[in-house]
PDB file of C-alpha atoms in Angstrom:
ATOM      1  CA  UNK C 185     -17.842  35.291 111.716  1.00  0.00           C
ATOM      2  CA  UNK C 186     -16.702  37.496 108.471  1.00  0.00           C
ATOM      3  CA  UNK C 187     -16.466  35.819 105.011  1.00  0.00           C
ATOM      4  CA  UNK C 188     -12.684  35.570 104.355  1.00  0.00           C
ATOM      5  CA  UNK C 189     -11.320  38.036 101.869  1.00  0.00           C
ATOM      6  CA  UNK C 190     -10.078  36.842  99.071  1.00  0.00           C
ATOM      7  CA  UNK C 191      -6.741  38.188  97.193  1.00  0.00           C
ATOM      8  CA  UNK C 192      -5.942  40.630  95.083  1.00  0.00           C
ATOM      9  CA  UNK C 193      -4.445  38.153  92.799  1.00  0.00           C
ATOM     10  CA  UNK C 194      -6.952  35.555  92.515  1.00  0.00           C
ATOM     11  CA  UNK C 195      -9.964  36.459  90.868  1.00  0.00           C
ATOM     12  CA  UNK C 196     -13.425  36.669  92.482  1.00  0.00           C
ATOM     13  CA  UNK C 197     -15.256  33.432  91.848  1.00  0.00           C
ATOM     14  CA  UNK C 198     -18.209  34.885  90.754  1.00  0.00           C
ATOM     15  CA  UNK C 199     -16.927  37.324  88.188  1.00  0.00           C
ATOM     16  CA  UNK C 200     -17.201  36.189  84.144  1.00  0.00           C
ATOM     17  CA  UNK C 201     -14.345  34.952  82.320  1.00  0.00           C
ATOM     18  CA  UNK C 202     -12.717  37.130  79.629  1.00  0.00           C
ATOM     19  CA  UNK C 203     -13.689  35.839  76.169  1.00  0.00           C
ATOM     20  CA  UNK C 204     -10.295  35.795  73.896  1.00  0.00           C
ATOM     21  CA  UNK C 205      -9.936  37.368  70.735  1.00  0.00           C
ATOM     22  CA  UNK C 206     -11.282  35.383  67.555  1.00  0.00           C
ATOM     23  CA  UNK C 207      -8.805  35.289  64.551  1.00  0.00           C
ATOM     24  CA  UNK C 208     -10.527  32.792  62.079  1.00  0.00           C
ATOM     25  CA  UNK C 209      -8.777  29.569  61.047  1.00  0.00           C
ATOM     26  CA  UNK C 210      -5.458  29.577  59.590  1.00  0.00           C
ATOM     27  CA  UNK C 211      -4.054  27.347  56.933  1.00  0.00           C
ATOM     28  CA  UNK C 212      -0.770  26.365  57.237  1.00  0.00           C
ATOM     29  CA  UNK C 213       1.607  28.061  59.542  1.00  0.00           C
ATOM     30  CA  UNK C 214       1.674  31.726  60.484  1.00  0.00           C
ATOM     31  CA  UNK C 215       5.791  32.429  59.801  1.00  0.00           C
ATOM     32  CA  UNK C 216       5.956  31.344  56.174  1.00  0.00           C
ATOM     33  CA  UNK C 217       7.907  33.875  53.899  1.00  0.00           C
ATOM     34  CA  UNK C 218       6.569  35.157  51.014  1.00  0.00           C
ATOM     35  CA  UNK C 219       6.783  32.494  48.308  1.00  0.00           C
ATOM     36  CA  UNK C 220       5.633  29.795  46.641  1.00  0.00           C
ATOM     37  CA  UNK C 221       4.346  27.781  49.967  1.00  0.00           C
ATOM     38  CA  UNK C 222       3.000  31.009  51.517  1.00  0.00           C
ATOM     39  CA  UNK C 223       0.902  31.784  47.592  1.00  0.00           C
ATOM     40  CA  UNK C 224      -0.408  27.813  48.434  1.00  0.00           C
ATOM     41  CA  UNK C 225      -2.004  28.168  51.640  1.00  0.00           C
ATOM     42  CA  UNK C 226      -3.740  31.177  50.406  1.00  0.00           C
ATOM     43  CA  UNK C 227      -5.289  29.612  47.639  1.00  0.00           C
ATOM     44  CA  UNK C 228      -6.151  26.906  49.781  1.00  0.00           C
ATOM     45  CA  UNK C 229      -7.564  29.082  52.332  1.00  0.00           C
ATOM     46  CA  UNK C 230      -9.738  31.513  49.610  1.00  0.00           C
ATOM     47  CA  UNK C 231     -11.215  28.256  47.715  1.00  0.00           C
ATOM     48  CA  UNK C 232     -12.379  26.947  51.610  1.00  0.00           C
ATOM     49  CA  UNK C 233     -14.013  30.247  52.371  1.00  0.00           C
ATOM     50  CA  UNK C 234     -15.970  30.174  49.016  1.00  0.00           C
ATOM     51  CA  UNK C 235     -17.204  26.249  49.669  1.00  0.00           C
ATOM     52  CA  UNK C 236     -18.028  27.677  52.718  1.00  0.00           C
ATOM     53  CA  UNK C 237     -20.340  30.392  51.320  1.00  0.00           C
ATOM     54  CA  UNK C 238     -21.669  28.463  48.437  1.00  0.00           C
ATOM     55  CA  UNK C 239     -23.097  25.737  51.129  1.00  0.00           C
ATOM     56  CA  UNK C 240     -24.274  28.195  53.384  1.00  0.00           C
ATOM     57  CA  UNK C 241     -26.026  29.865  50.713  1.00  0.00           C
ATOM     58  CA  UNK C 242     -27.615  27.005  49.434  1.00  0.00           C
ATOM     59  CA  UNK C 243     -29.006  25.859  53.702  1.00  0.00           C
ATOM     60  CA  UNK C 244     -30.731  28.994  53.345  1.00  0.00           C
ATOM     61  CA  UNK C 245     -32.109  28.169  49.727  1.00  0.00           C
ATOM     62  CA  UNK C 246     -33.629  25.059  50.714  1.00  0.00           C
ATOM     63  CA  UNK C 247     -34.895  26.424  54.185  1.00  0.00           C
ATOM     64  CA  UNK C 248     -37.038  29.337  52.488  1.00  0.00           C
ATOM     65  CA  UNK C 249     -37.725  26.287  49.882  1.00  0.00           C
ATOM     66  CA  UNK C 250     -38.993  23.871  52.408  1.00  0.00           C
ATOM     67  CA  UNK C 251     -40.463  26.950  54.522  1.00  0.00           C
ATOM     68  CA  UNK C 252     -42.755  27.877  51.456  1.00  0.00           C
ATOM     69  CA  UNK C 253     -43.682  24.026  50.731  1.00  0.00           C
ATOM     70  CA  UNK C 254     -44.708  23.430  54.167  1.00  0.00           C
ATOM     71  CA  UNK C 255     -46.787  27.076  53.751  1.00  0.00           C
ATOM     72  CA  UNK C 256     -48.765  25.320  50.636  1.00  0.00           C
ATOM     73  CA  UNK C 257     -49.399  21.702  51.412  1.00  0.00           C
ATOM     74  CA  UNK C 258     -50.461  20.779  47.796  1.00  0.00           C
ATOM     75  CA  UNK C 259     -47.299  21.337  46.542  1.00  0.00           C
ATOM     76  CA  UNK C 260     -44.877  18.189  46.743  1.00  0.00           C
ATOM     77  CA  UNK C 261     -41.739  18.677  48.502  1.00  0.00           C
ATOM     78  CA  UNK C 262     -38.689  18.119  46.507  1.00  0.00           C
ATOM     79  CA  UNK C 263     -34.837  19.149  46.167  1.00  0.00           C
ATOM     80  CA  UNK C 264     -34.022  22.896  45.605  1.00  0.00           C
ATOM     81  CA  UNK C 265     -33.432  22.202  42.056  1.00  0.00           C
ATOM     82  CA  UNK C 266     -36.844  20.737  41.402  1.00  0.00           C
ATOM     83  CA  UNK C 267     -37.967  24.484  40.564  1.00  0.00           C
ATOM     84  CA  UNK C 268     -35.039  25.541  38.677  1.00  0.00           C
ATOM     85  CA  UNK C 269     -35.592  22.307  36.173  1.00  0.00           C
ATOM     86  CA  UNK C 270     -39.424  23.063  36.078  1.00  0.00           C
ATOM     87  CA  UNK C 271     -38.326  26.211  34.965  1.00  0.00           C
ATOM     88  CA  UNK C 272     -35.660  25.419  32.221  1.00  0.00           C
ATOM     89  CA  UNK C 273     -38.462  22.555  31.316  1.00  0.00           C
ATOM     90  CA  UNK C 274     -40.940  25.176  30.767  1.00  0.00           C
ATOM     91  CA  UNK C 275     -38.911  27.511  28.689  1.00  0.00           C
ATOM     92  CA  UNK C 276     -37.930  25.069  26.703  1.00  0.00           C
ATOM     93  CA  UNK C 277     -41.462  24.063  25.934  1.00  0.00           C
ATOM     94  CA  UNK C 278     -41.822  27.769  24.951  1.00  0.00           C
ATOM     95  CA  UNK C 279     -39.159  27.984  22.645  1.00  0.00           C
ATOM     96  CA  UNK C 280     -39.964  24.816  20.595  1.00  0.00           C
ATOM     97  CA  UNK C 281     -43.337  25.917  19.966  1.00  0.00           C
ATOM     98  CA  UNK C 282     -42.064  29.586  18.871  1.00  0.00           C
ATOM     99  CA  UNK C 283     -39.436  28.120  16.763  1.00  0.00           C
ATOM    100  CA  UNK C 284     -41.944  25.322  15.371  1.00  0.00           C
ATOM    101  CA  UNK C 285     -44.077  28.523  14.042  1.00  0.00           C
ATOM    102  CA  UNK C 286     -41.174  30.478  12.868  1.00  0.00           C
ATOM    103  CA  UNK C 287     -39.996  27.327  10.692  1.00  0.00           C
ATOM    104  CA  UNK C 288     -41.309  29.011   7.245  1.00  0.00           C
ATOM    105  CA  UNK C 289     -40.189  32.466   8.579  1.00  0.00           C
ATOM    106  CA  UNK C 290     -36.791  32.779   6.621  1.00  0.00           C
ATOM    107  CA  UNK C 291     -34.305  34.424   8.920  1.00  0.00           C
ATOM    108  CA  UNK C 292     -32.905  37.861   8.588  1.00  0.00           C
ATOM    109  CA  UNK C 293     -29.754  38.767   6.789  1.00  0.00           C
ATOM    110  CA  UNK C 294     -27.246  41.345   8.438  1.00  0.00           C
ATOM    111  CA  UNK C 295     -26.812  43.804   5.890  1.00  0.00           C
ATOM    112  CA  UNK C 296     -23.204  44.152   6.352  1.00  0.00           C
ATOM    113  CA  UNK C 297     -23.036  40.320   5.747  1.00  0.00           C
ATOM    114  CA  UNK C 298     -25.008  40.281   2.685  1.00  0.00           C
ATOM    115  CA  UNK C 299     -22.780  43.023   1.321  1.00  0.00           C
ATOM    116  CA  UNK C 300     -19.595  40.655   2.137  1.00  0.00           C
ATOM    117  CA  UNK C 301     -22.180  37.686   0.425  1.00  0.00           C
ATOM    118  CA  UNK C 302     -22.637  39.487  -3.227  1.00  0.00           C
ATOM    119  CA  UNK C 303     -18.538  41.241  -2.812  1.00  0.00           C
ATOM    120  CA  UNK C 304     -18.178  37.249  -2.559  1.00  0.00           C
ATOM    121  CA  UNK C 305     -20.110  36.233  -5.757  1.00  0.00           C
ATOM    122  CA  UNK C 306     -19.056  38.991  -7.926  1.00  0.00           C
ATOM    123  CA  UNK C 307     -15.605  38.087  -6.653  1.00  0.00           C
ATOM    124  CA  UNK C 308     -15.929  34.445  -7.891  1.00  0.00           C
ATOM    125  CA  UNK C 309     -18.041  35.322 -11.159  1.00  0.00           C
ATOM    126  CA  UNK C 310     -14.879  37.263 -11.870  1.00  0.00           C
ATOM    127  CA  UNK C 311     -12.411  35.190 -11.085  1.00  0.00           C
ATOM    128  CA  UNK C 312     -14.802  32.419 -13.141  1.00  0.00           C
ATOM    129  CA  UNK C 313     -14.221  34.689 -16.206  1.00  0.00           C
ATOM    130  CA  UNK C 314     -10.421  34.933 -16.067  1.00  0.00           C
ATOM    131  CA  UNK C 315      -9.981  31.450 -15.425  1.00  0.00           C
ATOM    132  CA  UNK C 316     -12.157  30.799 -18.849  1.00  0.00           C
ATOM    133  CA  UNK C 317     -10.225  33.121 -20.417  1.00  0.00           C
ATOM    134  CA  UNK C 318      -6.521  31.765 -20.014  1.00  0.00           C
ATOM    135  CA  UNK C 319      -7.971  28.236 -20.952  1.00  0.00           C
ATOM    136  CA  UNK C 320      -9.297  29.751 -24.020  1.00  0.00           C
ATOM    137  CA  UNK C 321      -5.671  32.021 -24.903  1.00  0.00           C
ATOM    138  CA  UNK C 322      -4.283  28.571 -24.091  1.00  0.00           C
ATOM    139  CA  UNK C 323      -6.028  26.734 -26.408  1.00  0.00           C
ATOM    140  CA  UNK C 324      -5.508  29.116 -29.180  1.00  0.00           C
ATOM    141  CA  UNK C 325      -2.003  29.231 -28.722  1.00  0.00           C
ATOM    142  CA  UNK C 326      -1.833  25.099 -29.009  1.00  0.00           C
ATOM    143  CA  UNK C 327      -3.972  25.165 -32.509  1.00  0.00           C
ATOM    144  CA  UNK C 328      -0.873  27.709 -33.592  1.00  0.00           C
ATOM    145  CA  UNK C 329       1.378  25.635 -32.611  1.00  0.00           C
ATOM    146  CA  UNK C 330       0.079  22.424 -34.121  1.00  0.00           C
ATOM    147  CA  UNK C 331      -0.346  24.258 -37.129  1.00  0.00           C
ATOM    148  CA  UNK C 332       3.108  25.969 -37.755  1.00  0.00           C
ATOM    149  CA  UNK C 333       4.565  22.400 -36.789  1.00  0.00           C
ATOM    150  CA  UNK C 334       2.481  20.822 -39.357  1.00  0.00           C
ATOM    151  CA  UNK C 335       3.839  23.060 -42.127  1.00  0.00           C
ATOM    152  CA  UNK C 336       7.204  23.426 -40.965  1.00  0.00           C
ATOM    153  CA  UNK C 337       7.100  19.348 -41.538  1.00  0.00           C
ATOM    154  CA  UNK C 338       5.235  19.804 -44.458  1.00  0.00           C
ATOM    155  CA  UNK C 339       7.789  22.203 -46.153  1.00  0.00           C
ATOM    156  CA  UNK C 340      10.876  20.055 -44.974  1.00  0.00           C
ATOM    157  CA  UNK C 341       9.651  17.421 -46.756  1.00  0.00           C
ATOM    158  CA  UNK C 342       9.184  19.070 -50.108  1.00  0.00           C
ATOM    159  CA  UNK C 343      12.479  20.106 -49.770  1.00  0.00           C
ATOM    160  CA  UNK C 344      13.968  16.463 -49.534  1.00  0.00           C
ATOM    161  CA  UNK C 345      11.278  15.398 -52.288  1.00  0.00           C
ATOM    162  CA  UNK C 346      12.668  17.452 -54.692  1.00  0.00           C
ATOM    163  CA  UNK C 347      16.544  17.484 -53.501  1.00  0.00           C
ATOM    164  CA  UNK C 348      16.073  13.504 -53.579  1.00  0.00           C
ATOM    165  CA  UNK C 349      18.895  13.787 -50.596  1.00  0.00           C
ATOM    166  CA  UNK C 350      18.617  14.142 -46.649  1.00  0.00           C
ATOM    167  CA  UNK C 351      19.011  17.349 -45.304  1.00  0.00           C
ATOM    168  CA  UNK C 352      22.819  17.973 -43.958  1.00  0.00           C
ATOM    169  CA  UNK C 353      23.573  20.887 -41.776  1.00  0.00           C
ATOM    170  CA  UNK C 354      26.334  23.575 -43.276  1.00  0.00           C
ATOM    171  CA  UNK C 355      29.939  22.512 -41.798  1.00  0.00           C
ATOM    172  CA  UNK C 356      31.173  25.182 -38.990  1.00  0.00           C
ATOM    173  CA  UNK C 357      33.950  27.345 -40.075  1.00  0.00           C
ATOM    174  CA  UNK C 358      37.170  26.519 -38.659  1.00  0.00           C
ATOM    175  CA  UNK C 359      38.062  30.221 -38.512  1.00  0.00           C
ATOM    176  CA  UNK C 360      35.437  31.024 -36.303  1.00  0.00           C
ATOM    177  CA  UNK C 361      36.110  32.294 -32.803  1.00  0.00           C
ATOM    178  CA  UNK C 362      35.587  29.454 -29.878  1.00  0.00           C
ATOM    179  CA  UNK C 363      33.549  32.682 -28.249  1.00  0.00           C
ATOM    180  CA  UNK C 364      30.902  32.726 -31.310  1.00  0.00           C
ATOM    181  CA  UNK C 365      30.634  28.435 -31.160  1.00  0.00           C
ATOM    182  CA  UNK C 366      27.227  27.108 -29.812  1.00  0.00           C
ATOM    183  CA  UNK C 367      27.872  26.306 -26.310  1.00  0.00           C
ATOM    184  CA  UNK C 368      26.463  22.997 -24.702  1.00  0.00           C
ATOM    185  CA  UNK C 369      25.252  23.985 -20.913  1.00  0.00           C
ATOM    186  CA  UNK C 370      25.682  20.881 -19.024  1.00  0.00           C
ATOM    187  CA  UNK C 371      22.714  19.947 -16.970  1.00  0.00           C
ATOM    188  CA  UNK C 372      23.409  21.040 -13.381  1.00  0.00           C
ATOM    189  CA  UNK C 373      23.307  18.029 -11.032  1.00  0.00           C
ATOM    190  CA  UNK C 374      22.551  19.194  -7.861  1.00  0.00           C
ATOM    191  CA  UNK C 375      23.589  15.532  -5.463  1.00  0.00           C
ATOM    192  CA  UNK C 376      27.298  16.128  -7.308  1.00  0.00           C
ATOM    193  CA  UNK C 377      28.977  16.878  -3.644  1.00  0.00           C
ATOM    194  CA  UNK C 378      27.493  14.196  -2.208  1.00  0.00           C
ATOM    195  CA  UNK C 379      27.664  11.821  -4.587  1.00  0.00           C
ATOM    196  CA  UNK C 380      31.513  12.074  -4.719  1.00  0.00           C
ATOM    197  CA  UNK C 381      31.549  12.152  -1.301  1.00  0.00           C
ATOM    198  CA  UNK C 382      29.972   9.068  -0.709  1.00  0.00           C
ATOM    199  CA  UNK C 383      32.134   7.698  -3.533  1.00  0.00           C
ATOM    200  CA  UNK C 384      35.294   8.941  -1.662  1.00  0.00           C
ATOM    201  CA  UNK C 385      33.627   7.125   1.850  1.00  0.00           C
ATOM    202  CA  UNK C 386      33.156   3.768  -0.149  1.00  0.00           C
ATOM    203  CA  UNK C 387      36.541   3.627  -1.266  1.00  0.00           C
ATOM    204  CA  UNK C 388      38.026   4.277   2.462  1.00  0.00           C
ATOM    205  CA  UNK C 389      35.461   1.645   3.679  1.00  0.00           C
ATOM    206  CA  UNK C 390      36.893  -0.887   1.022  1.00  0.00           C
ATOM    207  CA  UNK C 391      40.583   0.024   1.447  1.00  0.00           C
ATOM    208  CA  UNK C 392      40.301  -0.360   5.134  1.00  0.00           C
ATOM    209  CA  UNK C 393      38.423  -3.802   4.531  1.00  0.00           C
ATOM    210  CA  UNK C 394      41.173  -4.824   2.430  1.00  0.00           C
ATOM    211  CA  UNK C 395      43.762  -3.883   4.704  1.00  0.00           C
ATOM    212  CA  UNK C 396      42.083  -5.689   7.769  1.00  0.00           C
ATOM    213  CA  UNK C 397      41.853  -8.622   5.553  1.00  0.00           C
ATOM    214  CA  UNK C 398      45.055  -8.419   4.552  1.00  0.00           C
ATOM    215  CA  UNK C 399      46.407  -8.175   8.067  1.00  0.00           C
ATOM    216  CA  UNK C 400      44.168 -11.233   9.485  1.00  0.00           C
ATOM    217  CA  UNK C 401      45.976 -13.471   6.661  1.00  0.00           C
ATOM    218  CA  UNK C 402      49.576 -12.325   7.851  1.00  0.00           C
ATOM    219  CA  UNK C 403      48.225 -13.158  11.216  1.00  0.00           C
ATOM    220  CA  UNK C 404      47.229 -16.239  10.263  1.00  0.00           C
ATOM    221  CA  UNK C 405      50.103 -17.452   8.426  1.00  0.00           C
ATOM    222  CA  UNK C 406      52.474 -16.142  11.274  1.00  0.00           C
ATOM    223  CA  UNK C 407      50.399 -18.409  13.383  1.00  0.00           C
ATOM    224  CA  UNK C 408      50.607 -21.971  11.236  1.00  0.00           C
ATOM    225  CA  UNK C 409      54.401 -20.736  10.491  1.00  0.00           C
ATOM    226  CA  UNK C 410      55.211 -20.625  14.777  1.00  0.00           C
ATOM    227  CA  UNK C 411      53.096 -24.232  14.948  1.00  0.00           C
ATOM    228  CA  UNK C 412      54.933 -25.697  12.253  1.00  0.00           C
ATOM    229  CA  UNK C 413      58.520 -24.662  13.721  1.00  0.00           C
ATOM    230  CA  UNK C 414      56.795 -26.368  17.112  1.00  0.00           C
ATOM    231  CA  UNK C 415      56.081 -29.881  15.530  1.00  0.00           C
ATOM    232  CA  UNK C 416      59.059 -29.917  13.916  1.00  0.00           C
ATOM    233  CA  UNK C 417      61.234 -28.653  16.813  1.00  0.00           C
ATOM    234  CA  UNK C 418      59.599 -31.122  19.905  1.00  0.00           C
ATOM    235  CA  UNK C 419      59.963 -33.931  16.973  1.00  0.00           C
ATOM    236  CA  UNK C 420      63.445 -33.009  16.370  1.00  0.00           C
ATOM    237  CA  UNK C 421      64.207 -33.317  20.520  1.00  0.00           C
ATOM    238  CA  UNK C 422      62.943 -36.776  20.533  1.00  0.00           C
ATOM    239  CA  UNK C 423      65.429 -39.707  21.436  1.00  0.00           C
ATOM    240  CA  UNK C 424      66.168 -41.574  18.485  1.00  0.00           C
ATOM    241  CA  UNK C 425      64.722 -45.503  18.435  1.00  0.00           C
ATOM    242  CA  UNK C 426      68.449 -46.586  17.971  1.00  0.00           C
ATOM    243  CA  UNK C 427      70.857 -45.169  20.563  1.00  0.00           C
ATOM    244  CA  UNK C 428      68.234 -43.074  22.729  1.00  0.00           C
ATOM    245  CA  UNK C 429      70.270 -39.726  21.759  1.00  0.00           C
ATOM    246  CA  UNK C 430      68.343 -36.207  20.157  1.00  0.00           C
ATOM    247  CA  UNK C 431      68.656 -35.377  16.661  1.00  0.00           C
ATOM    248  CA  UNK C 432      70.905 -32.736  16.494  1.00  0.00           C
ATOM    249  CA  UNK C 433      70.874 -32.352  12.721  1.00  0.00           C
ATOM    250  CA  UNK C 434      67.134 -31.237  12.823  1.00  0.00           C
ATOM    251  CA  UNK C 435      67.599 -28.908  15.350  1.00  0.00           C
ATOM    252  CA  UNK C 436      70.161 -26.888  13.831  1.00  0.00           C
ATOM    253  CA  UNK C 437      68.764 -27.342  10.505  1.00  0.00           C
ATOM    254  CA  UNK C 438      65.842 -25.532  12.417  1.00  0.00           C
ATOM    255  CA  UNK C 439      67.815 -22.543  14.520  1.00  0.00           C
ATOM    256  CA  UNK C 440      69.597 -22.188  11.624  1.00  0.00           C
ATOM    257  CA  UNK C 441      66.289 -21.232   9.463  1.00  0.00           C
ATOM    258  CA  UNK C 442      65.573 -19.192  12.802  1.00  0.00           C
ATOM    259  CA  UNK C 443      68.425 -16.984  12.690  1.00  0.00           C
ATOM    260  CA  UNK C 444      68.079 -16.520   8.972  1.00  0.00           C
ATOM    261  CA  UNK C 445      64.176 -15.227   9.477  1.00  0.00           C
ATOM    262  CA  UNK C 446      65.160 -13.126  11.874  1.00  0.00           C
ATOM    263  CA  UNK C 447      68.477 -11.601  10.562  1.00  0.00           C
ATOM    264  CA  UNK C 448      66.406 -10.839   6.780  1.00  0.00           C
ATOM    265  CA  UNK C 449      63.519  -9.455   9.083  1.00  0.00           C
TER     266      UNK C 449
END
């Protein structure tokens, strides 16, 4: 009997399956809009593909590594770095023993720098000579000073020696112009504004003080005043020890003081 035939729509079993298209991962999802999130899961996705090369570059460091240590069996097997440090170790070596015979070998000058080295010193010798001479002008200038002080003293007091009378300024004339008097420039005081502003602020802060004061005594008085009238007004309603009856006297002695407070108020 005939193999059945299979359909048209179902595949034949022995025929491969069709591979599907590789895209690489993704980070993140695939409809973000351009922005801050999107600029993210970029970054995110470059700094995973460079881990990813870095390590794959170093499995194929330390395969050729172990390949040529297993090639030369004297040579002990170690991390990838071993040689690396072996080699820094070395050139270290080197250079200490190079620089350990180049100690006495003084080192060479630019000769652009040693041009800006002796603009420097001549520089400073000059500036060296200046400053000398301005301590020397100064100097001089105090000896001439000490000495026309000393004979200006000298020759006032000949003068009073032989006058045998203090020295008295001439009087001002009376008929001189007040534009020609010697003026006295006061000396500029530069806190004056806020001086007499805080003056003016003190002397609000102390009237208000006063003024609160001044109220919390009214106050008070007002107070003992109303207690007072209360005493004497609840003694005043009492029954008399006699015939029982309230002291009408007191009370209108009382209203009466009332309605004179009140009427001069």
């Amino acid at each position: 009997m005939a193999p059945k035939r299979a359909r048209d729509e179902e595949p034949a079993t022995g025929a491969p399956d069709k591979k599907k298209a590789k895209h690489g991962f993704r980070v993140g999802p695939t409809n973000l809009p351009d922005g801050a999130w999107k600029r993210k899961a970029d970054k995110i996705k470059k700094e995973l593909i460079t881990k990813a090369k870095v390590k794959k570059q170093y499995a194929k460091l330390k395969a050729q590594k172990e390949a040529e240590a297993a090639a030369a069996p004297g040579v002990p097997v170690g991390p990838v770095l071993d040689a690396h440090v072996t080699k820094e170790d070395n050139s270290n070596d080197n250079s200490k023993d190079k620089e350990q015979e180049d100690v006495d070998a003084p080192a060479p000058i630019h000769p652009s720098r040693q041009i800006l080295l002796e603009k420097g010193a001549a520089v400073k010798a000059a500036r060296a000579e200046q400053e000398q001479q301005t301590a020397n002008e100064e100097s001089r200038r105090k000896e001439t000073k000490g000495e026309e002080q000393k004979e200006e003293q000298s020759t006032t007091t000949t003068k009073i020696a032989d006058d045998d009378e203090p020295y008295v300024p001439p009087p001002m004339d009376p008929n001189m112009h007040p534009s020609r008097l010697p003026k006295r420039h006061r000396k500029p005081n530069y806190y004056e504004k806020e001086l007499a502003l805080a003056e003016k602020k003190k002397k609000q802060a102390e009237e208000r003080a006063a003024e609160i004061a001044r109220r919390e005594e009214e106050k008070r008085q007002r107070i003992a005043e109303r207690e007072k009238y209360r005493r004497q007004m609840a003694k005043a309603r009492q029954p008399g020890a006699r015939d029982g009856k309230m002291k009408l006297g007191r009370q209108g002695n009382l209203l009466l003081d009332k309605v004179k407070r009140i009427v001069g108020q």
